[in-house]
Coordinates of C-alpha atoms in Angstrom, one line a residue:
Chain F
X1 CA 0.0 0.0 0.0
X2 CA 1.4 3.4 -1.0
X3 CA 0.6 6.4 1.1
X4 CA 0.1 9.6 -0.9
X5 CA 1.0 13.2 0.0
X6 CA -0.4 16.4 -1.5
X7 CA 1.2 19.8 -0.9
X8 CA -0.7 23.1 -0.9
X9 CA 0.9 26.5 -1.4
X10 CA -0.9 29.7 -1.5
X11 CA 0.7 32.1 -3.9
X12 CA 0.6 35.9 -3.7
X13 CA 3.9 37.4 -4.7
X14 CA 6.3 34.4 -5.1
X15 CA 7.5 34.6 -8.7
X16 CA 11.1 34.6 -7.6
X17 CA 10.8 31.5 -5.4
X18 CA 8.3 29.2 -7.1
X19 CA 10.8 27.5 -9.5
X20 CA 13.1 26.8 -6.6
X21 CA 10.2 25.5 -4.4
X22 CA 9.0 23.1 -7.2
X23 CA 12.6 22.0 -7.8
X24 CA 13.0 21.1 -4.1
X25 CA 9.6 19.3 -4.1
X26 CA 10.7 17.4 -7.2
X27 CA 13.9 16.3 -5.4
X28 CA 11.8 15.0 -2.6
X29 CA 9.5 13.2 -5.0
X30 CA 12.3 11.6 -7.0
X31 CA 14.1 10.5 -3.8
X32 CA 11.1 8.7 -2.5
X33 CA 10.6 7.1 -5.9
X34 CA 14.3 6.1 -6.0
X35 CA 14.2 4.6 -2.5
X36 CA 11.0 2.8 -3.2
X37 CA 9.4 4.5 -0.2
X38 CA 5.8 3.6 0.7
X39 CA 5.0 7.2 0.2
X40 CA 4.4 9.1 -3.0
X41 CA 4.2 12.8 -3.7
X42 CA 0.9 12.8 -5.5
X43 CA 0.4 16.4 -6.4
X44 CA 1.6 19.9 -5.5
X45 CA -1.3 22.3 -5.6
X46 CA -0.5 26.0 -6.0
X47 CA -3.3 28.4 -5.3
X48 CA -2.9 31.7 -7.2
X49 CA -4.6 34.0 -4.7
X50 CA -4.9 37.0 -6.9
X51 CA -1.1 37.3 -7.2
X52 CA 0.3 40.7 -7.7
X53 CA 3.4 39.8 -9.7
X54 CA 4.2 37.4 -12.5
X55 CA 3.5 34.3 -10.4
X56 CA 0.5 33.1 -12.6
X57 CA 2.7 32.9 -15.7
X58 CA 5.5 31.2 -13.7
X59 CA 3.0 28.7 -12.3
X60 CA 1.7 28.0 -15.8
X61 CA 5.2 27.2 -17.0
X62 CA 5.9 25.0 -14.1
X63 CA 2.6 23.0 -14.5
X64 CA 3.6 22.4 -18.1
X65 CA 7.0 21.2 -17.1
X66 CA 6.1 19.1 -14.0
X67 CA 3.1 16.7 -14.3
X68 CA 2.6 16.8 -10.5
X69 CA 2.1 20.6 -10.3
X70 CA -1.5 21.7 -10.3
X71 CA -2.6 25.4 -10.3
X72 CA -5.9 26.7 -9.0
X73 CA -6.7 30.4 -9.6
X74 CA -8.9 32.3 -7.2
X75 CA -11.0 35.1 -8.7
X76 CA -9.4 37.7 -6.3
X77 CA -7.1 37.9 -3.3
X78 CA -8.9 36.2 -0.5
X79 CA -6.0 35.8 1.9
X80 CA -3.7 33.1 3.0
X81 CA -6.1 31.0 5.1
X82 CA -9.0 30.9 2.5
X83 CA -6.5 30.1 -0.2
X84 CA -5.0 27.3 1.8
X85 CA -8.5 25.9 2.6
X86 CA -9.4 26.1 -1.1
X87 CA -6.2 24.3 -2.1
X88 CA -6.8 21.6 0.5
X89 CA -10.2 21.0 -0.9
X90 CA -8.6 20.1 -4.2
X91 CA -6.2 17.5 -2.7
X92 CA -6.7 13.8 -2.6
X93 CA -3.6 12.7 -0.7
X94 CA -3.6 10.7 2.5
X95 CA -1.5 13.5 4.0
X96 CA -1.5 17.2 3.2
X97 CA 1.4 19.5 3.8
X98 CA 0.9 23.2 3.6
X99 CA 3.9 25.4 3.0
X100 CA 4.6 29.0 2.0
X101 CA 5.7 30.2 -1.4
X102 CA 8.9 31.8 -0.4
X103 CA 11.0 28.8 0.6
X104 CA 11.0 29.7 4.3
X105 CA 9.5 26.2 4.7
X106 CA 12.1 23.8 3.2
X107 CA 10.2 20.9 1.6
X108 CA 12.8 18.3 2.8
X109 CA 11.3 18.8 6.3
X110 CA 8.1 17.2 5.1
X111 CA 9.7 13.8 5.7
X112 CA 10.6 14.8 9.3
X113 CA 7.0 15.9 9.8
X114 CA 5.8 12.5 8.5
X115 CA 8.2 10.7 10.9
X116 CA 6.8 12.6 13.8
X117 CA 3.2 12.1 12.7
X118 CA 3.4 8.3 12.3
X119 CA 5.6 7.8 15.4
X120 CA 3.1 9.7 17.6
X121 CA 0.0 8.7 15.6
X122 CA -0.7 12.4 15.3
X123 CA -3.1 14.0 12.9
X124 CA -1.4 17.4 12.7
X125 CA 2.3 18.2 13.0
X126 CA 3.5 21.8 12.9
X127 CA 7.0 23.1 12.3
X128 CA 7.7 25.4 15.2
X129 CA 10.5 27.9 14.5
X130 CA 13.4 27.4 16.9
X131 CA 14.8 30.8 16.1
X132 CA 13.5 34.2 15.2
X133 CA 11.7 33.9 11.8
X134 CA 11.5 37.5 10.7
X135 CA 14.6 38.9 12.3
X136 CA 12.5 41.5 13.9
X137 CA 11.9 41.6 17.7
X138 CA 8.5 43.3 17.4
X139 CA 7.2 41.1 14.6
X140 CA 8.3 37.9 16.2
X141 CA 7.1 38.9 19.6
X142 CA 3.7 39.9 18.2
X143 CA 3.4 36.6 16.4
X144 CA 4.3 34.7 19.6
X145 CA 1.8 36.7 21.7
X146 CA -1.1 36.0 19.4
X147 CA -0.3 32.2 19.5
X148 CA -0.1 32.4 23.3
X149 CA -3.6 34.0 23.5
X150 CA -4.9 31.4 21.1
X151 CA -3.5 28.6 23.2
X152 CA -5.3 30.0 26.3
X153 CA -8.6 30.4 24.4
X154 CA -8.6 26.9 22.9
X155 CA -7.1 25.2 25.9
X156 CA -4.7 23.5 23.6
X157 CA -1.0 24.1 24.4
X158 CA 0.2 22.8 21.1
X159 CA -1.5 25.7 19.4
X160 CA 1.4 27.9 20.7
X161 CA 3.5 26.1 18.1
X162 CA 1.2 26.7 15.1
X163 CA 2.7 27.9 11.8
X164 CA 1.6 27.8 8.2
X165 CA 4.1 24.9 7.7
X166 CA 2.1 21.9 8.8
X167 CA 1.3 18.3 7.9
X168 CA -2.3 17.3 8.3
X169 CA -3.9 13.9 7.9
X170 CA -5.8 14.2 4.6
X171 CA -9.3 13.4 5.9
X172 CA -8.9 15.9 8.8
X173 CA -7.5 18.6 6.4
X174 CA -10.4 18.3 4.0
X175 CA -13.1 18.1 6.6
X176 CA -11.7 21.2 8.3
X177 CA -11.5 23.1 5.1
X178 CA -15.1 22.1 4.2
X179 CA -16.4 23.7 7.4
X180 CA -14.2 26.8 7.3
X181 CA -16.3 29.9 6.7
X182 CA -15.5 33.6 6.5
X183 CA -14.4 34.1 10.1
X184 CA -13.1 30.7 10.9
X185 CA -9.4 30.5 11.8
X186 CA -8.2 27.3 10.1
X187 CA -5.9 26.1 12.9
X188 CA -8.7 26.6 15.5
X189 CA -11.1 24.6 13.2
X190 CA -8.4 21.8 13.1
X191 CA -8.8 21.4 16.9
X192 CA -12.5 20.7 16.4
X193 CA -11.5 17.5 14.6
X194 CA -8.4 16.4 16.5
X195 CA -6.3 17.0 19.6
X196 CA -3.5 14.8 18.4
X197 CA -1.4 17.8 17.5
X198 CA 2.4 17.6 17.6
X199 CA 5.2 19.9 16.5
X200 CA 8.9 19.8 15.6
X201 CA 11.3 22.6 16.2
X202 CA 13.4 23.7 13.3
X203 CA 15.1 27.0 12.3
X204 CA 12.8 28.8 9.8
X205 CA 13.8 32.1 8.3
X206 CA 11.6 34.5 6.4
X207 CA 14.4 35.6 4.1
X208 CA 12.1 37.9 2.1
X209 CA 11.2 39.8 5.2
X210 CA 14.7 39.9 6.6
X211 CA 16.2 41.2 3.3
X212 CA 13.4 43.6 2.3
X213 CA 12.0 44.4 5.6
X214 CA 8.6 44.0 4.0
X215 CA 6.0 41.4 4.9
X216 CA 2.8 40.2 3.3
X217 CA 1.3 40.8 6.7
X218 CA 0.6 44.4 7.5
X219 CA -0.5 45.5 11.0
X220 CA -4.1 45.6 9.7
X221 CA -3.8 42.0 8.4
X222 CA -2.3 40.8 11.7
X223 CA -5.2 42.4 13.6
X224 CA -7.7 40.9 11.3
X225 CA -6.0 37.5 11.9
X226 CA -6.3 38.0 15.6
X227 CA -9.9 39.0 15.3
X228 CA -10.7 35.8 13.3
X229 CA -8.9 33.8 15.9
X230 CA -11.0 35.2 18.7
X231 CA -14.2 34.8 16.7
X232 CA -13.3 31.2 15.9
X233 CA -13.1 30.5 19.6
X234 CA -16.5 32.1 19.9
X235 CA -17.8 29.8 22.6
X236 CA -15.1 30.7 25.0
X237 CA -15.5 34.4 24.4
X238 CA -19.3 34.2 24.6
X239 CA -19.1 32.0 27.7
X240 CA -16.8 34.6 29.3
X241 CA -19.6 37.2 28.6
X242 CA -22.1 34.9 30.2
X243 CA -19.9 34.3 33.3
X244 CA -19.4 38.1 33.6
X245 CA -23.2 38.5 33.6
X246 CA -23.6 35.8 36.3
X247 CA -20.9 37.4 38.4
X248 CA -22.5 40.8 38.1
X249 CA -25.9 39.3 39.1
X250 CA -24.4 37.7 42.3
X251 CA -22.5 41.0 43.1
X252 CA -25.7 42.9 42.7
X253 CA -27.6 40.6 45.1
X254 CA -24.8 40.9 47.7
X255 CA -24.5 44.6 47.3
X256 CA -28.3 45.0 47.5
X257 CA -28.3 43.0 50.7
X258 CA -25.6 45.2 52.1
X259 CA -27.6 48.3 51.2
X260 CA -30.8 47.0 52.7
X261 CA -29.0 46.0 55.9
X262 CA -27.3 49.4 55.9
X263 CA -30.7 51.1 55.6
X264 CA -32.0 49.5 58.7
X265 CA -28.8 49.3 60.8
X266 CA -26.9 52.2 59.5
X267 CA -23.2 51.6 59.9
X268 CA -22.5 53.8 56.9
X269 CA -24.6 56.9 56.9
X270 CA -26.2 57.8 53.5
X271 CA -28.0 61.1 53.7
X272 CA -29.6 61.2 50.3
X273 CA -33.2 60.0 50.5
X274 CA -34.2 57.1 48.2
X275 CA -30.5 56.3 47.3
X276 CA -30.8 52.8 48.8
X277 CA -33.9 51.8 47.0
X278 CA -32.7 53.3 43.7
X279 CA -29.3 51.6 43.9
X280 CA -30.9 48.3 44.9
X281 CA -33.3 48.4 42.0
X282 CA -30.5 49.4 39.5
X283 CA -28.2 46.7 40.8
X284 CA -30.8 44.0 40.8
X285 CA -32.3 44.8 37.4
X286 CA -28.8 45.3 35.9
X287 CA -27.6 42.0 37.4
X288 CA -30.7 40.1 36.1
X289 CA -30.3 41.7 32.7
X290 CA -26.6 40.6 32.5
X291 CA -27.5 37.1 33.7
X292 CA -30.2 36.7 31.1
X293 CA -27.9 38.1 28.5
X294 CA -25.4 35.4 29.5
X295 CA -28.0 32.8 28.9
X296 CA -28.8 34.3 25.5
X297 CA -25.1 34.2 24.7
X298 CA -24.9 30.6 25.7
X299 CA -27.7 29.9 23.2
X300 CA -25.9 32.0 20.6
X301 CA -22.8 30.0 21.1
X302 CA -24.7 26.8 20.5
X303 CA -26.2 28.2 17.3
X304 CA -22.8 29.4 16.2
X305 CA -21.2 26.0 16.7
X306 CA -24.0 24.5 14.6
X307 CA -23.8 27.0 11.8
X308 CA -20.0 26.9 11.7
X309 CA -20.1 23.2 11.3
X310 CA -18.2 22.1 14.4
X311 CA -18.6 18.3 14.3
X312 CA -20.3 16.3 17.0
X313 CA -17.8 13.5 16.2
X314 CA -15.3 12.6 13.5
X315 CA -14.2 9.1 12.5
X316 CA -10.6 8.6 11.7
X317 CA -8.5 5.7 10.4
X318 CA -4.9 5.8 11.6
X319 CA -4.2 2.2 10.5
X320 CA -2.8 3.4 7.3
X321 CA 0.3 4.8 9.1
X322 CA 1.6 1.2 9.6
X323 CA 3.6 0.8 6.4
X324 CA 5.2 4.2 6.8
X325 CA 6.0 3.5 10.4
X326 CA 7.6 0.2 9.4
X327 CA 9.6 1.9 6.6
X328 CA 10.9 4.6 8.9
X329 CA 11.9 2.0 11.5
X330 CA 14.1 0.2 9.0
X331 CA 17.8 0.7 9.8
X332 CA 18.5 2.5 6.4
X333 CA 15.7 5.0 7.0
X334 CA 15.8 5.4 10.7
X335 CA 16.3 8.9 11.9
X336 CA 14.9 10.6 15.0
X337 CA 11.4 11.9 14.5
Chain S
X1 CA -35.1 4.8 -28.0
X2 CA -35.7 8.3 -29.3
X3 CA -34.9 9.8 -32.7
X4 CA -34.3 13.5 -32.9
X5 CA -34.0 15.4 -36.1
X6 CA -32.5 18.8 -36.8
X7 CA -33.5 20.3 -40.2
X8 CA -30.5 21.5 -42.2
X9 CA -31.9 24.0 -44.8
X10 CA -32.4 21.8 -47.9
X11 CA -30.3 18.9 -46.7
X12 CA -31.6 16.3 -44.2
X13 CA -29.4 17.9 -41.5
X14 CA -28.6 15.9 -38.5
X15 CA -30.3 12.9 -36.9
X16 CA -29.6 11.8 -33.4
X17 CA -30.7 8.4 -32.1
X18 CA -30.6 8.2 -28.3
X19 CA -30.5 4.8 -26.7
X20 CA -31.4 5.1 -23.0
X21 CA -33.4 8.0 -21.6
X22 CA -32.4 7.8 -18.0
X23 CA -30.6 10.4 -15.9
X24 CA -28.3 11.6 -18.7
X25 CA -30.2 10.5 -21.8
X26 CA -33.4 12.4 -20.9
X27 CA -31.5 15.6 -20.1
X28 CA -29.5 15.2 -23.3
X29 CA -32.7 15.0 -25.3
X30 CA -33.9 18.2 -23.8
X31 CA -30.6 20.0 -24.4
X32 CA -30.7 18.8 -28.1
X33 CA -34.2 20.2 -28.4
X34 CA -32.9 23.5 -27.2
X35 CA -30.3 23.3 -30.0
X36 CA -33.0 23.0 -32.7
X37 CA -33.6 19.2 -32.7
X38 CA -37.1 18.0 -32.7
X39 CA -38.5 14.6 -31.8
X40 CA -39.0 12.6 -35.0
X41 CA -39.9 9.2 -33.6
X42 CA -39.9 7.0 -30.5
X43 CA -39.1 3.5 -31.5
X44 CA -39.2 0.3 -29.3
X45 CA -35.9 -1.2 -28.1
X46 CA -36.5 -4.0 -25.6
X47 CA -33.8 -4.2 -23.1
X48 CA -32.4 -7.7 -22.6
X49 CA -35.0 -9.3 -24.8
X50 CA -33.2 -10.8 -27.8
X51 CA -36.2 -12.5 -29.4
X52 CA -37.6 -9.1 -30.6
X53 CA -34.2 -7.5 -31.4
X54 CA -33.9 -8.4 -35.1
X55 CA -37.2 -6.8 -36.0
X56 CA -36.6 -3.7 -33.7
X57 CA -33.1 -3.0 -35.2
X58 CA -34.6 -3.4 -38.8
X59 CA -37.4 -0.9 -37.8
X60 CA -34.9 1.6 -36.4
X61 CA -32.6 1.3 -39.5
X62 CA -35.6 1.7 -41.8
X63 CA -36.9 4.7 -39.8
X64 CA -33.5 6.4 -39.9
X65 CA -33.1 5.8 -43.6
X66 CA -36.6 7.1 -44.4
X67 CA -35.8 10.4 -42.8
X68 CA -33.0 10.8 -45.4
X69 CA -34.9 9.9 -48.5
X70 CA -35.3 12.5 -51.2
X71 CA -32.7 14.8 -49.7
X72 CA -29.3 15.7 -51.1
X73 CA -26.1 16.8 -49.5
X74 CA -24.0 15.5 -46.6
X75 CA -25.9 13.7 -43.8
X76 CA -25.0 13.1 -40.3
X77 CA -26.2 10.5 -37.9
X78 CA -25.3 10.5 -34.2
X79 CA -26.0 7.3 -32.2
X80 CA -25.8 8.0 -28.5
X81 CA -25.6 5.1 -26.0
X82 CA -26.5 6.5 -22.6
X83 CA -28.3 3.3 -21.5
X84 CA -27.6 1.2 -18.5
X85 CA -29.8 -1.1 -16.5
X86 CA -27.5 -1.9 -13.6
X87 CA -25.4 0.3 -11.4
X88 CA -22.2 -0.3 -9.5
X89 CA -23.6 -3.5 -8.0
X90 CA -24.6 -5.3 -11.2
X91 CA -23.8 -8.9 -11.7
X92 CA -22.3 -10.9 -14.6
X93 CA -25.6 -11.9 -16.0
X94 CA -26.7 -8.2 -16.3
X95 CA -23.3 -7.4 -17.9
X96 CA -23.9 -10.1 -20.5
X97 CA -27.3 -8.8 -21.3
X98 CA -26.2 -5.2 -21.6
X99 CA -23.2 -6.1 -23.7
X100 CA -25.5 -8.0 -26.1
X101 CA -27.8 -5.0 -26.4
X102 CA -24.9 -2.7 -27.0
X103 CA -23.4 -5.0 -29.7
X104 CA -26.7 -4.9 -31.6
X105 CA -26.6 -1.1 -31.6
X106 CA -23.0 -1.2 -32.8
X107 CA -24.0 -3.6 -35.6
X108 CA -26.8 -1.1 -36.5
X109 CA -24.2 1.7 -36.6
X110 CA -21.8 -0.3 -38.7
X111 CA -24.6 -1.1 -41.2
X112 CA -25.7 2.5 -41.5
X113 CA -22.1 3.6 -42.0
X114 CA -21.6 1.4 -45.0
X115 CA -24.0 3.2 -47.4
X116 CA -24.5 5.8 -48.6
X117 CA -20.9 7.0 -48.4
X118 CA -21.7 10.7 -47.7
X119 CA -23.4 9.8 -44.5
X120 CA -21.2 10.5 -41.5
X121 CA -22.0 8.2 -38.6
X122 CA -20.8 8.9 -35.1
X123 CA -21.3 6.7 -32.1
X124 CA -21.2 8.4 -28.7
X125 CA -20.7 6.0 -25.8
X126 CA -21.4 7.1 -22.2
X127 CA -18.9 5.1 -20.3
X128 CA -18.0 5.6 -16.6
X129 CA -14.8 7.0 -15.1
X130 CA -15.9 5.8 -11.7
X131 CA -16.2 2.2 -12.9
X132 CA -13.0 2.3 -14.9
X133 CA -10.7 4.0 -12.4
X134 CA -12.2 2.8 -9.0
X135 CA -9.6 3.1 -6.3
X136 CA -7.2 5.3 -8.4
X137 CA -6.3 8.9 -7.4
X138 CA -5.3 11.8 -9.6
X139 CA -6.3 10.0 -12.7
X140 CA -5.2 11.6 -16.0
X141 CA -6.0 10.8 -19.6
X142 CA -3.0 8.5 -19.7
X143 CA -4.0 6.5 -16.6
X144 CA -4.9 2.9 -17.7
X145 CA -8.4 1.8 -16.6
X146 CA -8.3 -0.9 -13.9
X147 CA -12.0 -1.8 -13.2
X148 CA -12.6 -3.7 -10.0
X149 CA -16.1 -4.9 -10.4
X150 CA -18.5 -6.1 -13.1
X151 CA -19.8 -2.6 -13.8
X152 CA -16.4 -1.3 -14.7
X153 CA -15.6 -4.4 -16.7
X154 CA -18.8 -3.8 -18.7
X155 CA -17.8 -0.3 -19.5
X156 CA -14.3 -1.3 -20.5
X157 CA -15.7 -4.1 -22.7
X158 CA -18.1 -1.6 -24.3
X159 CA -15.3 0.7 -25.1
X160 CA -13.3 -2.2 -26.6
X161 CA -16.3 -3.3 -28.7
X162 CA -16.8 0.3 -30.0
X163 CA -13.1 0.6 -30.9
X164 CA -13.5 -2.4 -33.3
X165 CA -16.3 -0.8 -35.3
X166 CA -15.0 0.4 -38.7
X167 CA -16.3 3.4 -40.7
X168 CA -17.7 5.4 -37.7
X169 CA -16.4 8.1 -35.6
X170 CA -16.1 6.8 -32.0
X171 CA -16.6 9.3 -29.2
X172 CA -16.3 7.9 -25.7
X173 CA -17.3 10.0 -22.6
X174 CA -16.2 8.9 -19.2
X175 CA -18.1 10.9 -16.7
X176 CA -17.2 10.7 -13.0
X177 CA -20.0 10.5 -10.4
X178 CA -23.0 12.1 -12.1
X179 CA -25.7 13.6 -9.9
X180 CA -29.1 15.0 -10.8
X181 CA -32.8 14.2 -10.6
X182 CA -33.7 11.4 -13.0
X183 CA -37.5 11.9 -12.7
X184 CA -40.4 10.9 -10.5
X185 CA -40.5 7.3 -9.5
X186 CA -37.0 6.6 -10.9
X187 CA -33.9 5.5 -8.9
X188 CA -32.2 8.4 -7.1
X189 CA -28.5 8.8 -6.7
X190 CA -26.7 9.8 -3.5
X191 CA -27.2 13.6 -3.6
X192 CA -30.9 13.7 -4.6
X193 CA -31.6 11.1 -2.0
X194 CA -29.9 13.2 0.7
X195 CA -31.8 16.2 -0.4
X196 CA -35.1 14.3 -0.5
X197 CA -34.6 12.6 2.9
X198 CA -33.3 15.8 4.5
X199 CA -36.4 17.7 3.3
X200 CA -38.6 15.0 4.8
X201 CA -36.6 14.7 8.0
X202 CA -35.9 11.1 7.1
X203 CA -32.8 9.1 7.9
X204 CA -30.4 8.5 5.1
X205 CA -28.3 5.4 5.1
X206 CA -24.8 5.8 3.5
X207 CA -22.9 2.8 2.4
X208 CA -19.4 4.2 2.7
X209 CA -17.3 6.3 4.9
X210 CA -17.5 10.1 5.5
X211 CA -13.9 10.6 4.2
X212 CA -14.5 8.7 1.0
X213 CA -13.4 10.9 -1.9
X214 CA -15.3 11.1 -5.1
X215 CA -15.5 13.5 -8.0
X216 CA -19.1 14.8 -8.6
X217 CA -20.4 16.3 -11.8
X218 CA -23.8 17.7 -12.4
X219 CA -26.0 16.0 -15.0
X220 CA -26.7 19.5 -16.4
X221 CA -23.1 20.0 -17.2
X222 CA -22.7 16.5 -18.7
X223 CA -25.8 16.8 -20.8
X224 CA -24.9 20.3 -22.1
X225 CA -21.4 19.1 -23.0
X226 CA -22.8 16.1 -24.8
X227 CA -25.4 18.1 -26.7
X228 CA -22.7 20.4 -28.0
X229 CA -20.6 17.5 -29.1
X230 CA -23.6 15.9 -30.9
X231 CA -24.4 19.2 -32.5
X232 CA -20.8 20.0 -33.5
X233 CA -19.3 19.4 -36.9
X234 CA -17.7 15.9 -37.3
X235 CA -14.2 15.5 -35.8
X236 CA -12.0 12.6 -35.1
X237 CA -12.5 9.7 -32.7
X238 CA -11.7 10.6 -29.1
X239 CA -12.1 9.6 -25.5
X240 CA -12.8 12.2 -22.9
X241 CA -13.0 12.1 -19.1
X242 CA -15.7 14.4 -17.8
X243 CA -14.7 15.0 -14.2
X244 CA -14.7 18.1 -12.0
X245 CA -11.2 17.4 -10.9
X246 CA -12.3 18.5 -7.4
X247 CA -12.1 15.7 -4.9
X248 CA -15.1 15.9 -2.6
X249 CA -15.5 13.8 0.5
X250 CA -18.9 12.4 1.5
X251 CA -18.6 14.6 4.6
X252 CA -18.3 17.7 2.5
X253 CA -21.3 16.7 0.4
X254 CA -23.3 16.3 3.7
X255 CA -22.1 19.7 4.8
X256 CA -23.2 21.3 1.5
X257 CA -26.6 19.5 1.7
X258 CA -27.1 20.7 5.3
X259 CA -26.1 24.2 4.3
X260 CA -28.6 24.2 1.4
X261 CA -31.4 22.7 3.5
X262 CA -30.5 24.8 6.5
X263 CA -31.0 21.8 8.8
X264 CA -29.1 18.9 10.2
X265 CA -29.2 15.6 8.3
X266 CA -30.0 12.3 10.0
X267 CA -27.4 9.9 8.8
X268 CA -26.4 6.3 9.5
X269 CA -23.3 4.7 8.0
X270 CA -23.2 1.1 6.9
X271 CA -20.4 -0.8 5.2
X272 CA -17.1 -2.6 5.7
X273 CA -13.7 -2.5 4.1
X274 CA -15.1 -4.1 0.9
X275 CA -17.8 -1.6 0.6
X276 CA -17.8 1.3 -1.8
X277 CA -15.2 3.3 0.1
X278 CA -12.3 3.5 -2.4
X279 CA -11.2 7.0 -3.3
X280 CA -11.6 8.0 -6.9
X281 CA -10.2 11.4 -7.9
X282 CA -9.1 13.1 -11.2
X283 CA -6.5 15.5 -12.3
X284 CA -7.6 18.7 -14.0
X285 CA -5.4 17.8 -16.9
X286 CA -8.2 15.5 -18.0
X287 CA -10.5 18.4 -18.8
X288 CA -11.5 18.4 -22.5
X289 CA -11.8 21.7 -24.3
X290 CA -15.1 23.5 -23.5
X291 CA -15.7 21.4 -20.4
X292 CA -16.4 23.7 -17.5
X293 CA -18.3 21.9 -14.7
X294 CA -19.9 23.9 -11.9
X295 CA -18.8 23.4 -8.3
X296 CA -20.5 21.0 -6.0
X297 CA -22.1 23.7 -3.8
X298 CA -23.6 25.4 -6.9
X299 CA -24.7 22.0 -8.3
X300 CA -26.4 21.0 -5.0
X301 CA -28.2 24.4 -4.7
X302 CA -29.3 24.2 -8.4
X303 CA -30.7 20.7 -7.8
X304 CA -32.5 21.8 -4.7
X305 CA -34.1 24.7 -6.6
X306 CA -35.1 22.1 -9.2
X307 CA -36.7 20.0 -6.5
X308 CA -38.5 23.0 -5.0
X309 CA -40.0 24.2 -8.2

């Protein structure tokens, strides 16, 4: 049984790098073929996400030269995550690797990701940068902070290690992409399907950013990213609102009790007439309102989960990892995962 | 079978003989009518009953020839085989019967092609990419067919029989999983069944796994493409794969149906390893010229609108 791999690369301004990337992918493909590995690079899908340079023409040339290169053109620039989701929906491999266009994600690491995945029976493996990626303290710190927040919101520590260089089990990748909507953060949606998430640490460098100081991610785009991230974890945010309402309701009751007691046994003199009754009414009604709002938010969160397609369950077959695990265990191919 | 005729301004124009008016055939007939063809005759063709076959074939041949009498100029006859009694689960006996029926139609085509010489005869065969390439992924035009069950064997054998017919233009279409509404009281495919059951809050039983990958094409797209091919000027013999080149999991189909219906589906899964769970996907390099299938979301919504109205 041969296991198949598809790669997905969103393309926006990668004309200088695409030939090199495809060349490296071809090296990986031919090496696996030469070594008679039980894995085959089935297809490399490039998603032209409304590219602003000559990437479309370069991709056309590459698809004519390499039979495994496949190009999908989006009607306009939708952004990296939608482009990745679109590309994944065109894959049919048992595993799907997503990598950037600019060679900051070396294709030879895909095998290391596979080793980790089959060794740990993981469904998702990320490449976590072991050094600064962008060579900029603020940019790298910002990126790390967002991941930290995400980790807290999802309750999944591995999310701290997310990056756009990931290996995903094909069925999980396609199921996740099919439920992604406008405001879904792809990596959060992955956690709806699996918690078997692993990572490897490797030095990754965004040479384009380091050399030019320019990034495809402006401050606005990063904030939009963070917003989607928070919206994708909607239940936690909404639940926080509900809990706040409940807390305020309890505080209002306690405070009202204090005010009533104070009115009869004044240990704190309030000279304004009617203050106690007015405050008690405001606190009580305010607390009740917030509490009811919290209940409404709980309902909203249920509806959101339903409409966003969060699965009640998801069936998976990890048996297919066996041949690859056996292959990697052979003395000639054994390397640490 | 249905005979359609398109007048050609002084010449007999084009005649199309459709064998099989099921999901694709009926839609094709309607598309051809939209292109100026009119129904000329509806002649009997008894499926699987060989005792009547000689007379029926003679009647069909005579009928087709009669339409050409007294007219001059080039003539064109398109014979379309879009018939099929059994599905993926058909047995060897059904295969034998269907092959015999198809061989009779090929004999008819070969006979009509012999005289007169200026008549161009084309045979269009609706094969099946799903049957021929079951279990294969990223299929291209150069991928050799490797059928795994009787249905695929039948399609391959039909293609081989057609390739042996001399004097006709042979056009083979290999559509992937075709979905659409075949008409009231007729067998429904996966997607129409899901829509119908979902609308009625009924449980759908799926013989497969949620992550099974298939390639779905709308019958509208297939029929439109076929109609254009039938109506087009004669070209050479060719084989075309009609696939969307967009692998779609069963889970994604369910998601699209739920989105269209705006409600949750009731689903039960049945099946084991030998069940219909092998992936079948196609490369976009298979796309013939002018083949532009719609996406699965659009196709399902269109089908639902068709159901509703």
